[in-house]
Short mmCIF file of C-alpha atoms in Angstrom, two decimals:
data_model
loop_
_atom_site.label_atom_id
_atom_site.label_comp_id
_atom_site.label_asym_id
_atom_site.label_seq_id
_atom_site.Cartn_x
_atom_site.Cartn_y
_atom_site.Cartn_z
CA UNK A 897 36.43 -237.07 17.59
CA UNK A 898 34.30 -234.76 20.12
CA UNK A 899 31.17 -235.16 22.23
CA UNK A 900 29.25 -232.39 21.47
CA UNK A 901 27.40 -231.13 25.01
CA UNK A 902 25.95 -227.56 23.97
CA UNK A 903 22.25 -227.91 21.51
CA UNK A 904 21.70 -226.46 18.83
CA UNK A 905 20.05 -223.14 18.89
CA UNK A 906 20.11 -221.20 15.81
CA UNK A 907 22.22 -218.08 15.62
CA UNK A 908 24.48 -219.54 18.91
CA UNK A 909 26.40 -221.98 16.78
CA UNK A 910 29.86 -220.49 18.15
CA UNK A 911 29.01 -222.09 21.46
CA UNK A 912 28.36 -225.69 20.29
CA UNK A 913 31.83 -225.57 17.97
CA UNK A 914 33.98 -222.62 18.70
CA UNK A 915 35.65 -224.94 21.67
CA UNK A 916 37.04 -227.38 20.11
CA UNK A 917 38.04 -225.40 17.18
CA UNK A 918 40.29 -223.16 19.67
CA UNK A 919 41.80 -226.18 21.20
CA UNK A 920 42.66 -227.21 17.89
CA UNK A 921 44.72 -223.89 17.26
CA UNK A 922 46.27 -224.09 20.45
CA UNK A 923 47.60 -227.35 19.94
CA UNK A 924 49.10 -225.89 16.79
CA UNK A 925 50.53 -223.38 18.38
CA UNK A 926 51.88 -224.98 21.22
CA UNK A 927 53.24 -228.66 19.02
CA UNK A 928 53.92 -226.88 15.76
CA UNK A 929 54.24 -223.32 15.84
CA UNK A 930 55.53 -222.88 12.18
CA UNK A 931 52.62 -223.94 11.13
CA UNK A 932 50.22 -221.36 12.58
CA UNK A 933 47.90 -219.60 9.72
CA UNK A 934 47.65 -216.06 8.56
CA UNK A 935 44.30 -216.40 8.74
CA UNK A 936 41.65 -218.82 9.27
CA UNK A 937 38.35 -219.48 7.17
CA UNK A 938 35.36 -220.65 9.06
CA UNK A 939 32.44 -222.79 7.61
CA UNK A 940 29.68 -219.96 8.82
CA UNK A 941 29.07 -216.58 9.44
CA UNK A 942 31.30 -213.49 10.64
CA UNK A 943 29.04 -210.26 11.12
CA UNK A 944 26.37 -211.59 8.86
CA UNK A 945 24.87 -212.67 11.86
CA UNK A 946 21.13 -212.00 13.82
CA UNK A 947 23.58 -210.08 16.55
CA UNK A 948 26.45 -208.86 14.28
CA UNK A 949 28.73 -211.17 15.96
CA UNK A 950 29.13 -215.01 14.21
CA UNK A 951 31.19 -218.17 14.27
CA UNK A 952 33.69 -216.53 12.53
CA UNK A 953 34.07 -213.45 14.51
CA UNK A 954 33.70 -215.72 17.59
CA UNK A 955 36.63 -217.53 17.07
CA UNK A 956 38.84 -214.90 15.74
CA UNK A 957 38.64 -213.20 18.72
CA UNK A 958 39.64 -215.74 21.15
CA UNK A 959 42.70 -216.67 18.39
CA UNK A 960 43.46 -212.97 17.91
CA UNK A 961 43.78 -214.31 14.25
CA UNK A 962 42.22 -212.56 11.37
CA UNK A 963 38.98 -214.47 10.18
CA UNK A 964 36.50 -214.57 6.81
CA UNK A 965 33.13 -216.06 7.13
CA UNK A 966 32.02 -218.37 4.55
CA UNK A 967 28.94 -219.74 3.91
CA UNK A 968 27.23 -221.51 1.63
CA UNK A 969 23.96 -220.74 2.45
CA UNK A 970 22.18 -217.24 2.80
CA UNK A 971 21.84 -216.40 6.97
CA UNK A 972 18.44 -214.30 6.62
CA UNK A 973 19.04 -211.03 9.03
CA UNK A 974 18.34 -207.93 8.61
CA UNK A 975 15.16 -208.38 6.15
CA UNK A 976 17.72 -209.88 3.73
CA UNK A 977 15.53 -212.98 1.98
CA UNK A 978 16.30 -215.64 -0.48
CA UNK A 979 13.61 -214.39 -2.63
CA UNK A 980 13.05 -213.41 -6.29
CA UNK A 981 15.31 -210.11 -6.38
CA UNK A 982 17.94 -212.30 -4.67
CA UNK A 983 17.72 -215.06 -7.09
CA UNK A 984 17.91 -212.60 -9.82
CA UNK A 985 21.19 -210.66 -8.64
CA UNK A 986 22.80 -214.47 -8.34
CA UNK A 987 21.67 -214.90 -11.87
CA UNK A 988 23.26 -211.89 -12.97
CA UNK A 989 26.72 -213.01 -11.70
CA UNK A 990 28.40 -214.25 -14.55
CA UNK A 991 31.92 -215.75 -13.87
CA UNK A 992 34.23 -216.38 -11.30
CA UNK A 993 34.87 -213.63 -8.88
CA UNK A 994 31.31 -211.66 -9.54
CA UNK A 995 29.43 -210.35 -6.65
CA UNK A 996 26.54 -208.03 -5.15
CA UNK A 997 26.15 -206.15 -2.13
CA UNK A 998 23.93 -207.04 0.86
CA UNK A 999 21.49 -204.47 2.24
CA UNK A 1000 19.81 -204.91 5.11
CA UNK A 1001 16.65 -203.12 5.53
CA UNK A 1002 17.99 -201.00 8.60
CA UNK A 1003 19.91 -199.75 5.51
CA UNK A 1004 23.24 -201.34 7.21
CA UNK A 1005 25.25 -201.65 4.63
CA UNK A 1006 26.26 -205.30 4.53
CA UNK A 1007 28.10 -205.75 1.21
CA UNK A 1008 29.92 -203.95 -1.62
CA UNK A 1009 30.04 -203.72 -5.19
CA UNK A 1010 33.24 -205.98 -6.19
CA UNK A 1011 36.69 -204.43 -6.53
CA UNK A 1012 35.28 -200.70 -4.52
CA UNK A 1013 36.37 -200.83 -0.85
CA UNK A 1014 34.14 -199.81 1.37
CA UNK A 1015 33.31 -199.95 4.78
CA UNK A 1016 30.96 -203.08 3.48
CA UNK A 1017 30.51 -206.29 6.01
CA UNK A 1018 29.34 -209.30 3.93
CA UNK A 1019 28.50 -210.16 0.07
CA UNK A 1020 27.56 -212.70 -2.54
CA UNK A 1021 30.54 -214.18 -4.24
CA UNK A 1022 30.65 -216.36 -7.52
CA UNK A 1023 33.08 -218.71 -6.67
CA UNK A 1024 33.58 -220.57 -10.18
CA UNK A 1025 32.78 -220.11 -13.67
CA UNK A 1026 30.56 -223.28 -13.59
CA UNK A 1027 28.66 -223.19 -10.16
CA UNK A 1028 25.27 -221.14 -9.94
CA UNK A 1029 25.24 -220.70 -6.28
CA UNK A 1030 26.93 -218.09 -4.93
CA UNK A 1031 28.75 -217.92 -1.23
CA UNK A 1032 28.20 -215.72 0.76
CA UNK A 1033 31.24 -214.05 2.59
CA UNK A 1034 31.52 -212.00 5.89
CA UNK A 1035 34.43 -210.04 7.84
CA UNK A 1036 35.00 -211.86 10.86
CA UNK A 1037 37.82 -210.53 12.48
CA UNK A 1038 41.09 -208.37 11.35
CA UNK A 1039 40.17 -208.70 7.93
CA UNK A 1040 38.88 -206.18 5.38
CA UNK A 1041 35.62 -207.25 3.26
CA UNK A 1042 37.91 -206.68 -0.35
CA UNK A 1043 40.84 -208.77 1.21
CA UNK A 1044 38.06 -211.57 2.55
CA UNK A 1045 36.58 -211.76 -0.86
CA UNK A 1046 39.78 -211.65 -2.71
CA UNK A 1047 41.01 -214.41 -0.54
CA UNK A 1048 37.95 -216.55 -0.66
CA UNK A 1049 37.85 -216.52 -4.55
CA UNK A 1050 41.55 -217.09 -4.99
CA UNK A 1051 41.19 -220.46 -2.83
CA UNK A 1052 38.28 -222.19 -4.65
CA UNK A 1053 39.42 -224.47 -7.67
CA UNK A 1054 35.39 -225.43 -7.30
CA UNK A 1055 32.69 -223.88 -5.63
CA UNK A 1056 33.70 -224.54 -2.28
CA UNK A 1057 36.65 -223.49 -1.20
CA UNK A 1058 39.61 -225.98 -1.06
CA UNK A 1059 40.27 -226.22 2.33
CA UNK A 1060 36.57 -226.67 3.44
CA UNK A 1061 36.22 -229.53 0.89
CA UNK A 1062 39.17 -231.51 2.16
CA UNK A 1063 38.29 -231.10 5.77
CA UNK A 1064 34.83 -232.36 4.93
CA UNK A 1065 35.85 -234.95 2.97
CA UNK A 1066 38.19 -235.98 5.77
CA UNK A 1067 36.21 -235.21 8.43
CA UNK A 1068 33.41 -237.94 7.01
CA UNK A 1069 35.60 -239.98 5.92
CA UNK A 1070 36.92 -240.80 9.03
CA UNK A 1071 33.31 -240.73 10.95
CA UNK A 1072 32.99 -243.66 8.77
CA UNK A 1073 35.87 -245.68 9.85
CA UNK A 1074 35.39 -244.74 13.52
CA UNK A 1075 31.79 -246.13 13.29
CA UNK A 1076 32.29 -249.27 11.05
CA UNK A 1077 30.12 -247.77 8.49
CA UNK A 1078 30.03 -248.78 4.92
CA UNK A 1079 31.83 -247.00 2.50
CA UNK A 1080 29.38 -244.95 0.41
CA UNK A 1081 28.83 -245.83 -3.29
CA UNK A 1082 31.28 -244.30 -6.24
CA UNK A 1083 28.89 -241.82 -8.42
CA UNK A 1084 28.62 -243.52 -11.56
CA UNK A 1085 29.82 -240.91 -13.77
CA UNK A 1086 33.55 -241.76 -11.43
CA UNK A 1087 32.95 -245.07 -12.33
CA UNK A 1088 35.45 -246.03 -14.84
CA UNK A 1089 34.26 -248.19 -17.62
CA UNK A 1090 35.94 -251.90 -18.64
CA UNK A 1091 37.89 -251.05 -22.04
CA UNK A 1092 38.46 -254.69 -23.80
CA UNK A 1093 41.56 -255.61 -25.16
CA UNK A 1094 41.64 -256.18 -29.33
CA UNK A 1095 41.39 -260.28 -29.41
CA UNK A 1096 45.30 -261.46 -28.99
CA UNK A 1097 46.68 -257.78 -27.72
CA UNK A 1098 46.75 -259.18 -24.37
CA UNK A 1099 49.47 -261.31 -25.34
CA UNK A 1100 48.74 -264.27 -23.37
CA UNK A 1101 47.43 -266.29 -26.83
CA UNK A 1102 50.89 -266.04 -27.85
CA UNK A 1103 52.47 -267.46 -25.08
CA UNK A 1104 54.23 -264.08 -23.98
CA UNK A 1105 54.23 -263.19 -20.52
CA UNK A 1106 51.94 -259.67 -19.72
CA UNK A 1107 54.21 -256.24 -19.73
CA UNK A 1108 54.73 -254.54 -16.26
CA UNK A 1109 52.37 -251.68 -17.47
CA UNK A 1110 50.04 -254.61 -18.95
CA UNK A 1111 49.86 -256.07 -15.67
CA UNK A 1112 49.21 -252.38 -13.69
CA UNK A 1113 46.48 -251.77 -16.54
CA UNK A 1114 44.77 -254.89 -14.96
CA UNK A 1115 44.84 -253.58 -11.40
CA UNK A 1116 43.23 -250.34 -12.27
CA UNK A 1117 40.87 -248.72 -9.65
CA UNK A 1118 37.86 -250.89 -10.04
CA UNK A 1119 39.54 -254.15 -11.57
CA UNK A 1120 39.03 -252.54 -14.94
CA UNK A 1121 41.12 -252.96 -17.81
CA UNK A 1122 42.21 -249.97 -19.63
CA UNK A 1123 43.92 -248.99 -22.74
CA UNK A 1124 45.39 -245.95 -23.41
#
């Protein structure tokens, strides 16, 4: 747990995080130095960024560790807009591993056309055959665009990528205990449903004791029964 002390000003988010995300490499490398990465993957922006210098590229820099940008949300630089043509080019992207450029109007080129290297910065990536929102990924440091992208897509098994999801999952997850705050509510399509057991199957009528696996079947997540 951290004490933020720097506000929030948009387009300096390296100096409200980048801190305490070095100290956590350093302790890495100092306590378990097997364990460093190859390269890290930042919840932001690398040189998609209003000064061509992001969270990503930030703290690769002080790590001297290569670094990919990923986003999940389009940083607007550049004259680069959300709009209709946008919207359009993610609709275009058909499965997993599809992507545009990005061109700024400066006529910076900030993307590439999948699979052609380039000197290309950032691009729209379709992380997973069954997500419609693209993320966006950016060089941020010692790391080619193609080997960013090829990266990124090879470590989402959803739309985010693996990592990310765990540590935000984690991350909340243990907000909530530090702060006494009520566990939030299971979605109810992860809800599993109370299977009843065919009258006598349960075999107490008989007088028989319950099977081991019976008896587990009874203690399934959510006190349901289940059959299988």
């Amino acid at each position: 747990m951290v004490s933020l002390t720097a506000p929030y000003v948009s387009g300096f988010l390296a100096f409200r995080e980048v801190p305490f995300l070095l100290e956590l490499v350093q302790q890495l490398r100092e306590k378990e130095p097997g364990l460093m990465p190859q390269v890290l993957l930042v919840d932001g922006n690398g040189v998609l960024h209003h000064r061509g210098f992001g969270v990503a590229c930030h703290l690769g820099v002080l790590t001297d560790l290569p670094c990919v940008g990923v986003a999940k949300k389009l940083l607007q630089v550049d004259g680069l807009e959300n709009n209709a043509l946008h919207k359009e080019k993610i609709r275009l992207l058909q499965t997993r591993g599809d992507s545009f450029p990005l061109l700024g109007d400066s006529g910076t080129v900030l993307g590439m056309v999948s699979g052609q290297p380039s000197p290309s910065l950032s691009q729209a990536l379709r992380s997973h055959d069954h997500s419609t929102r693209p993320l966006y990924v950016s060089v941020g440091h010692k790391m080619s665009l193609e080997a960013a992208v090829r990266l990124t897509c090879c470590c989402c098994r959803f739309r985010i990528l693996r990592a990310m999801r765990q540590a935000d999952i984690c991350s909340r997850e243990h907000i909530r205990k530090s702060l006494g705050l009520p566990r939030p509510p299971t979605p109810r399509s992860l809800t599993q449903r109370p299977v009843a057991c065919p009258r006598g199957d349960s075999g107490e009528s008989s007088g028989e004791a319950p099977s081991p696996q019976r008896q587990a079947d009874r203690t399934a997540p959510g006190g349901c029964r289940s059959t299988r």
